[in-house]
Tab-separated table of N, CA and C in Angstrom:
chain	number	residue	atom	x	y	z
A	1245	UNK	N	-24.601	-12.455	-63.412
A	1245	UNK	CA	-24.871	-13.718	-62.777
A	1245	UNK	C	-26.368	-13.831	-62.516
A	1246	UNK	N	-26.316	-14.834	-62.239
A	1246	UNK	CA	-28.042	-15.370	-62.646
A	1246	UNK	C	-28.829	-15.870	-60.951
A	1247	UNK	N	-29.530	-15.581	-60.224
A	1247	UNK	CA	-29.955	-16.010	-59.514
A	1247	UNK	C	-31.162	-16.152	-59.063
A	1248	UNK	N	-31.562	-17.648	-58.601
A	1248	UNK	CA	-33.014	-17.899	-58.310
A	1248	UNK	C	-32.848	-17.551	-56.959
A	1249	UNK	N	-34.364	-16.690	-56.645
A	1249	UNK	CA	-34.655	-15.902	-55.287
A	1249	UNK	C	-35.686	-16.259	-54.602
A	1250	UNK	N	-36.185	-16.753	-53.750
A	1250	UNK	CA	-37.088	-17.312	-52.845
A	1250	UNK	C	-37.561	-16.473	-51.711
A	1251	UNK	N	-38.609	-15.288	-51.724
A	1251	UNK	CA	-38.824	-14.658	-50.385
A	1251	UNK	C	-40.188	-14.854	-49.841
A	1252	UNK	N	-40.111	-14.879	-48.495
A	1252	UNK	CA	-41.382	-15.441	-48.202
A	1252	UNK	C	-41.970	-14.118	-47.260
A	1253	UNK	N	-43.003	-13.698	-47.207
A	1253	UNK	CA	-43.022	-12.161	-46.052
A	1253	UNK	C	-43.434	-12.785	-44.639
A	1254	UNK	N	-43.285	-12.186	-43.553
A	1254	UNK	CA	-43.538	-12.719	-42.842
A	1254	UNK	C	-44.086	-10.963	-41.832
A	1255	UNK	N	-45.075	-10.107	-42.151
A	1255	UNK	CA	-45.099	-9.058	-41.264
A	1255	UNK	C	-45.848	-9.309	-40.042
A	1256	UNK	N	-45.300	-8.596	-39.076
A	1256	UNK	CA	-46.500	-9.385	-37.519
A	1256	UNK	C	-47.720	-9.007	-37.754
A	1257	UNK	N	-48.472	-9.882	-37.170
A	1257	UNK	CA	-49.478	-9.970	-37.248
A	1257	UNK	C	-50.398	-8.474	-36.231
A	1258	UNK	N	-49.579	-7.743	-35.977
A	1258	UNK	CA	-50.072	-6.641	-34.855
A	1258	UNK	C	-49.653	-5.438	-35.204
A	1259	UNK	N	-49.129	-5.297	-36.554
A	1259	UNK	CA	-48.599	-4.869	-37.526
A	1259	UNK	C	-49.605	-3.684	-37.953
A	1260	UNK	N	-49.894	-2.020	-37.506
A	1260	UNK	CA	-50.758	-1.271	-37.643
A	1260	UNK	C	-50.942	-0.968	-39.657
A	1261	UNK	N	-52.365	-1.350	-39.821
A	1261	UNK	CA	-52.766	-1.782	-41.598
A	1261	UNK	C	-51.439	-0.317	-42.634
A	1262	UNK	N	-51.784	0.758	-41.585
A	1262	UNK	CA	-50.964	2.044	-42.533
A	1262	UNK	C	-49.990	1.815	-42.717
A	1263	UNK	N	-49.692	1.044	-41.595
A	1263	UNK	CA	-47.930	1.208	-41.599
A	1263	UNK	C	-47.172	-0.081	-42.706
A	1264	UNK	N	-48.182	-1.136	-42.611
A	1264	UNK	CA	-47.960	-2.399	-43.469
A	1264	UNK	C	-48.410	-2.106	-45.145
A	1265	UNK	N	-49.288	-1.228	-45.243
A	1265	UNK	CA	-49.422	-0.596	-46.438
A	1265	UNK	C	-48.274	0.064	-47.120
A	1266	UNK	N	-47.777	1.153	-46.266
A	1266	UNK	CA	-46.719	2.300	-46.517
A	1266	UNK	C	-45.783	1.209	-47.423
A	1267	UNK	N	-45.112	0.236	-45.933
A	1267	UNK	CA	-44.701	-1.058	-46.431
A	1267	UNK	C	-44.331	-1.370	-48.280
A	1268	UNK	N	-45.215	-1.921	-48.044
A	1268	UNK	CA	-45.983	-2.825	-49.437
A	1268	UNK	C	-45.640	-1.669	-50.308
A	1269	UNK	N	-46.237	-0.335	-50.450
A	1269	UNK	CA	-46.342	0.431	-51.641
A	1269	UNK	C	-44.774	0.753	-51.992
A	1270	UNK	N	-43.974	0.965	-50.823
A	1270	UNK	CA	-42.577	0.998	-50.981
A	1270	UNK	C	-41.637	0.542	-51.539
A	1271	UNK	N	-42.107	-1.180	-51.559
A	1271	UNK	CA	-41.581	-2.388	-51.457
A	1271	UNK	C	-41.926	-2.401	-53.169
A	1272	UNK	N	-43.267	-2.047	-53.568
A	1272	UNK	CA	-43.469	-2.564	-55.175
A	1272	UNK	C	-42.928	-1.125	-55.807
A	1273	UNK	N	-42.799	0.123	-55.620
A	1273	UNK	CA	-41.708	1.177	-56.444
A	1273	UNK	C	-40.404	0.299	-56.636
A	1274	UNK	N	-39.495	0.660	-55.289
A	1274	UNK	CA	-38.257	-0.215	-55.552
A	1274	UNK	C	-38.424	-1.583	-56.385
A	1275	UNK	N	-38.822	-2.608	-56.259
A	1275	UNK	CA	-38.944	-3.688	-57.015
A	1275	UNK	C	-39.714	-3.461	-58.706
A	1276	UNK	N	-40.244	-2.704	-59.048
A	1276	UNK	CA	-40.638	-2.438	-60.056
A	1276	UNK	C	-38.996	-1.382	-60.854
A	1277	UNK	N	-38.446	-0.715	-60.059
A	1277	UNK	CA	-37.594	0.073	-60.568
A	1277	UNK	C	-36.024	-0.911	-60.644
A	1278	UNK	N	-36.183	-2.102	-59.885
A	1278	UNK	CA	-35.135	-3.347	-60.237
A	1278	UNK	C	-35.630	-3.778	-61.656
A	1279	UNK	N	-36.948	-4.026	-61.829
A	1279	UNK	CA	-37.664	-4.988	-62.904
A	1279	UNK	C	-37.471	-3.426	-64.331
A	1280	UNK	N	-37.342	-2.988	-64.204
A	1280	UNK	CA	-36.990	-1.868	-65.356
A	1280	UNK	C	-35.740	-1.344	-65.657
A	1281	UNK	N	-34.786	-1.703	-64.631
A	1281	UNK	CA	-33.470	-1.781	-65.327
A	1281	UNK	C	-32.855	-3.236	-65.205
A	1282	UNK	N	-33.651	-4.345	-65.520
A	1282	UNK	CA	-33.166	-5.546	-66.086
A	1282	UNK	C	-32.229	-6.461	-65.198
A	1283	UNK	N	-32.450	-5.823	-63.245
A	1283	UNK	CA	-31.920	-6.457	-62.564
A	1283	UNK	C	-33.170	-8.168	-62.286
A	1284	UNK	N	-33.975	-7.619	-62.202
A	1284	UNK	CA	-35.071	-8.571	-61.360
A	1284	UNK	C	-36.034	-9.052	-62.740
A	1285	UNK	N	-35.365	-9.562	-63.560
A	1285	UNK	CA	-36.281	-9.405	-64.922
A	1285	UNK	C	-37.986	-10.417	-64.712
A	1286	UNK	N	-37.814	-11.980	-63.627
A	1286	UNK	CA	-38.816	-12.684	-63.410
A	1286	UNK	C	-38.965	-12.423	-61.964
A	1287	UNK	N	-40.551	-12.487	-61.729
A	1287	UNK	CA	-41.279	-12.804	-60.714
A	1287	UNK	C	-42.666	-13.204	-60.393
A	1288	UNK	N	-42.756	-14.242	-59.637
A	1288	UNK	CA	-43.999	-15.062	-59.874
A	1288	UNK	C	-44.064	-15.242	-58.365
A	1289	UNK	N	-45.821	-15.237	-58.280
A	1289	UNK	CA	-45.822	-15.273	-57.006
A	1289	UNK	C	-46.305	-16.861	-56.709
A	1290	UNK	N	-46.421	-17.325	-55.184
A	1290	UNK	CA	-46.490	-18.403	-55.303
A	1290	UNK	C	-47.689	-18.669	-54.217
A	1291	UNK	N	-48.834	-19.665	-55.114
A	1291	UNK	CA	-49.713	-19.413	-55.062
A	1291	UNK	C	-50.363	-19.747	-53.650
A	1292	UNK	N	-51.169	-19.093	-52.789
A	1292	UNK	CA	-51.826	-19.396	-51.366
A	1292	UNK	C	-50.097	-19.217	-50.282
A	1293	UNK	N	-49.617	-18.258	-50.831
A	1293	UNK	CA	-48.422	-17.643	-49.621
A	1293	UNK	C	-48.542	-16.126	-49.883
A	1294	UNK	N	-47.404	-15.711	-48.860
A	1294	UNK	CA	-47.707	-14.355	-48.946
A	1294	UNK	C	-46.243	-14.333	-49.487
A	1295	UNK	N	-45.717	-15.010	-50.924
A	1295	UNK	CA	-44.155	-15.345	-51.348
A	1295	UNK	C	-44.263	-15.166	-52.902
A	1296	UNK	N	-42.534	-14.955	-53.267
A	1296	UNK	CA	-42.430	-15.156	-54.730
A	1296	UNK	C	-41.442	-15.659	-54.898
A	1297	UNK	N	-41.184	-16.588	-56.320
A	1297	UNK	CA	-40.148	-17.131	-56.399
A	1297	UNK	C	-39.298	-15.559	-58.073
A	1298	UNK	N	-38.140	-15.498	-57.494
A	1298	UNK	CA	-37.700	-14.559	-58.531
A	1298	UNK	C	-36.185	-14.822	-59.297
A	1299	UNK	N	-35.980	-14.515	-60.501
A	1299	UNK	CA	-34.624	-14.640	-61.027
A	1299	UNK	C	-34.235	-13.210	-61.035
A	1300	UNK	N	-32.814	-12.846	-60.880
A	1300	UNK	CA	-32.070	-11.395	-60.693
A	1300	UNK	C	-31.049	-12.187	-61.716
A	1301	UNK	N	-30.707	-11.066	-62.056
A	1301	UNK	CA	-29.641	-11.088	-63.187
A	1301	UNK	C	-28.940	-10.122	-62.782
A	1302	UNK	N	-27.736	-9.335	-61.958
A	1302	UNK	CA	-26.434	-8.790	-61.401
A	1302	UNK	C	-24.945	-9.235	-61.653
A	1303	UNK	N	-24.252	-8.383	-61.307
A	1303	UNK	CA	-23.070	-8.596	-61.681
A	1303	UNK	C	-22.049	-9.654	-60.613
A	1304	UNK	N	-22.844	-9.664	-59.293
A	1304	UNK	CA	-22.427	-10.484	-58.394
A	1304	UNK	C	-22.792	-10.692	-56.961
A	1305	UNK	N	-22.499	-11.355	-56.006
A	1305	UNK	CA	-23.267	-11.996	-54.965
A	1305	UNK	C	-23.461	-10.487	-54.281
A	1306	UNK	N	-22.378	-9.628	-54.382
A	1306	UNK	CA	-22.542	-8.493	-53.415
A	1306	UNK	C	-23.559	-7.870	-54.362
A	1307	UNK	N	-23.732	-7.359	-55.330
A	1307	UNK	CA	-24.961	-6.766	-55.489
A	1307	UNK	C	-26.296	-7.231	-55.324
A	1308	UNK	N	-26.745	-8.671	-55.433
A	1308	UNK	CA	-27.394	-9.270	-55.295
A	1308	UNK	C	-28.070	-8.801	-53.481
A	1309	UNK	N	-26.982	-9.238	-52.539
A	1309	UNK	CA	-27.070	-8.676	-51.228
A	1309	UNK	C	-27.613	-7.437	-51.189
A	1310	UNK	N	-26.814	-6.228	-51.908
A	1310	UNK	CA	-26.956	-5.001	-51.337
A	1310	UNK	C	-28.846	-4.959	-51.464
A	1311	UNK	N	-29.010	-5.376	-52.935
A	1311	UNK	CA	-30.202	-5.510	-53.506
A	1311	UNK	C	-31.414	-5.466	-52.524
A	1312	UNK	N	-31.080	-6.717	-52.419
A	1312	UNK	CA	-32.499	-7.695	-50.965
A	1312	UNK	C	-32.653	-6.628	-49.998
A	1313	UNK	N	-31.108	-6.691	-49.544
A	1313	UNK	CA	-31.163	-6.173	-48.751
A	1313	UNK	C	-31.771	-4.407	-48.490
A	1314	UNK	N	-31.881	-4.113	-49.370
A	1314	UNK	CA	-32.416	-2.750	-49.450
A	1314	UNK	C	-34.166	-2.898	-49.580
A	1315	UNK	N	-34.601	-4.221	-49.914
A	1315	UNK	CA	-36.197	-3.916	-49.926
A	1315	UNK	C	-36.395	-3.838	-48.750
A	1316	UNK	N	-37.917	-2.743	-48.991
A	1316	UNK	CA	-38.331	-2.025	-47.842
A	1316	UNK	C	-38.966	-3.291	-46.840
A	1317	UNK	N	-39.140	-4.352	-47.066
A	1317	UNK	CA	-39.496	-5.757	-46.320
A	1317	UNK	C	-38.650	-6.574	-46.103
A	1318	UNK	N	-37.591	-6.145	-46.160
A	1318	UNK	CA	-36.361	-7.092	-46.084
A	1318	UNK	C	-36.581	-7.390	-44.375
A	1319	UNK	N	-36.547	-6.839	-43.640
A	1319	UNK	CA	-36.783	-6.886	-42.178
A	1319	UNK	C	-37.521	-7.863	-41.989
A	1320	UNK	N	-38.893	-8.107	-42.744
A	1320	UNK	CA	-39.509	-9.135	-42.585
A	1320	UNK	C	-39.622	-10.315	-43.627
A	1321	UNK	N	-38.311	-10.624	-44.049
A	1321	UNK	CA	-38.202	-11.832	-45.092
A	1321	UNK	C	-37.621	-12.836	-44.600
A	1322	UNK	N	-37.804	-14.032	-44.866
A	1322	UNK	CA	-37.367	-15.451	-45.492
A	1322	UNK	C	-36.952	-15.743	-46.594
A	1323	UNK	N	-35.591	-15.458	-47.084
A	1323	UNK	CA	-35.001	-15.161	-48.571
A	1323	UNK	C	-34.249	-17.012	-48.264
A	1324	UNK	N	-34.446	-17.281	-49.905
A	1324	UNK	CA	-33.171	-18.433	-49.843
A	1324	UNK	C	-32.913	-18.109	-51.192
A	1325	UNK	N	-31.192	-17.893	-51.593
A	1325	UNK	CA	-30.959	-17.585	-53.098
A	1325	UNK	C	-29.799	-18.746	-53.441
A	1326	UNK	N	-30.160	-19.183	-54.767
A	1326	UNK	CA	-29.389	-20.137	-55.113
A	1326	UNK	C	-28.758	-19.705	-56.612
A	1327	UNK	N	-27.387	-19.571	-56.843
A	1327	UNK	CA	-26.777	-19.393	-58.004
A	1327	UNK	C	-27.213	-19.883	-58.909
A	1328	UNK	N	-27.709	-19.460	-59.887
A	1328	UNK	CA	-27.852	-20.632	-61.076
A	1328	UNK	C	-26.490	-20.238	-62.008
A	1329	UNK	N	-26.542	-21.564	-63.001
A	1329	UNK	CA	-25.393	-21.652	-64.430
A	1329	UNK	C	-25.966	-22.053	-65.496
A	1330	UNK	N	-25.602	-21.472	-66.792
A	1330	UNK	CA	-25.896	-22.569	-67.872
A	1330	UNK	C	-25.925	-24.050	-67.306
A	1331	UNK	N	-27.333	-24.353	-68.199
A	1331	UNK	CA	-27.191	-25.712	-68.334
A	1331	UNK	C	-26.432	-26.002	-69.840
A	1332	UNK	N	-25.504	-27.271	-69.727
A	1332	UNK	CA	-25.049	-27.876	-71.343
A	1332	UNK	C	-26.325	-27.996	-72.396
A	1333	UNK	N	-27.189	-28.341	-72.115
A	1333	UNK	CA	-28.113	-28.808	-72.644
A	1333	UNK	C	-28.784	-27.520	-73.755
A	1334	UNK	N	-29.128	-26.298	-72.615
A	1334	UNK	CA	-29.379	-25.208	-72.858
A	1334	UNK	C	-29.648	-24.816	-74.596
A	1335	UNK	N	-30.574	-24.184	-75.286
A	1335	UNK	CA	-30.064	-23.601	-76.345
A	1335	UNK	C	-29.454	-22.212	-76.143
């Protein structure tokens, strides 16, 4: 199943730099190791946010969940995911 992913970060602003680093470096292993086994195949960031818009390709809503839910920033996200389908049109 196909889904468009919307996360926006939101870390506090009082947020000690090491610890928001650790963060981040965490956050791009795992997400790079989705993007290499063909879960998270697109991601684009979006431009003047601290956000990306992404497509996942999984077998279903619960993996999709477990997914998110396992990035190391998930704590500090604004996710909105919307199913996509073939379009008819589609080639």
């Amino acid at each position: 199943m196909l889904f468009h992913v919307t996360m926006e970060v939101n870390l506090p602003p009082d947020m000690p730099k090491a610890e928001a680093d650790d963060i981040k470096a965490r956050e791009k292993t795992y997400a790079q190791a989705l993007m290499r086994q063909g879960k998270w195949p697109h991601i684009w960031r979006v431009a003047g946010r601290y956000a990306n818009v992404s497509i996942f390709d999984v077998a279903d809503n619960d993996e999709l969940h477990a997914l998110l839910s396992g990035l190391p920033l998930f704590p500090w996200m604004d996710i909105q995911v919307t199913a996509l389908a073939r379009h008819p049109s589609a080639l």
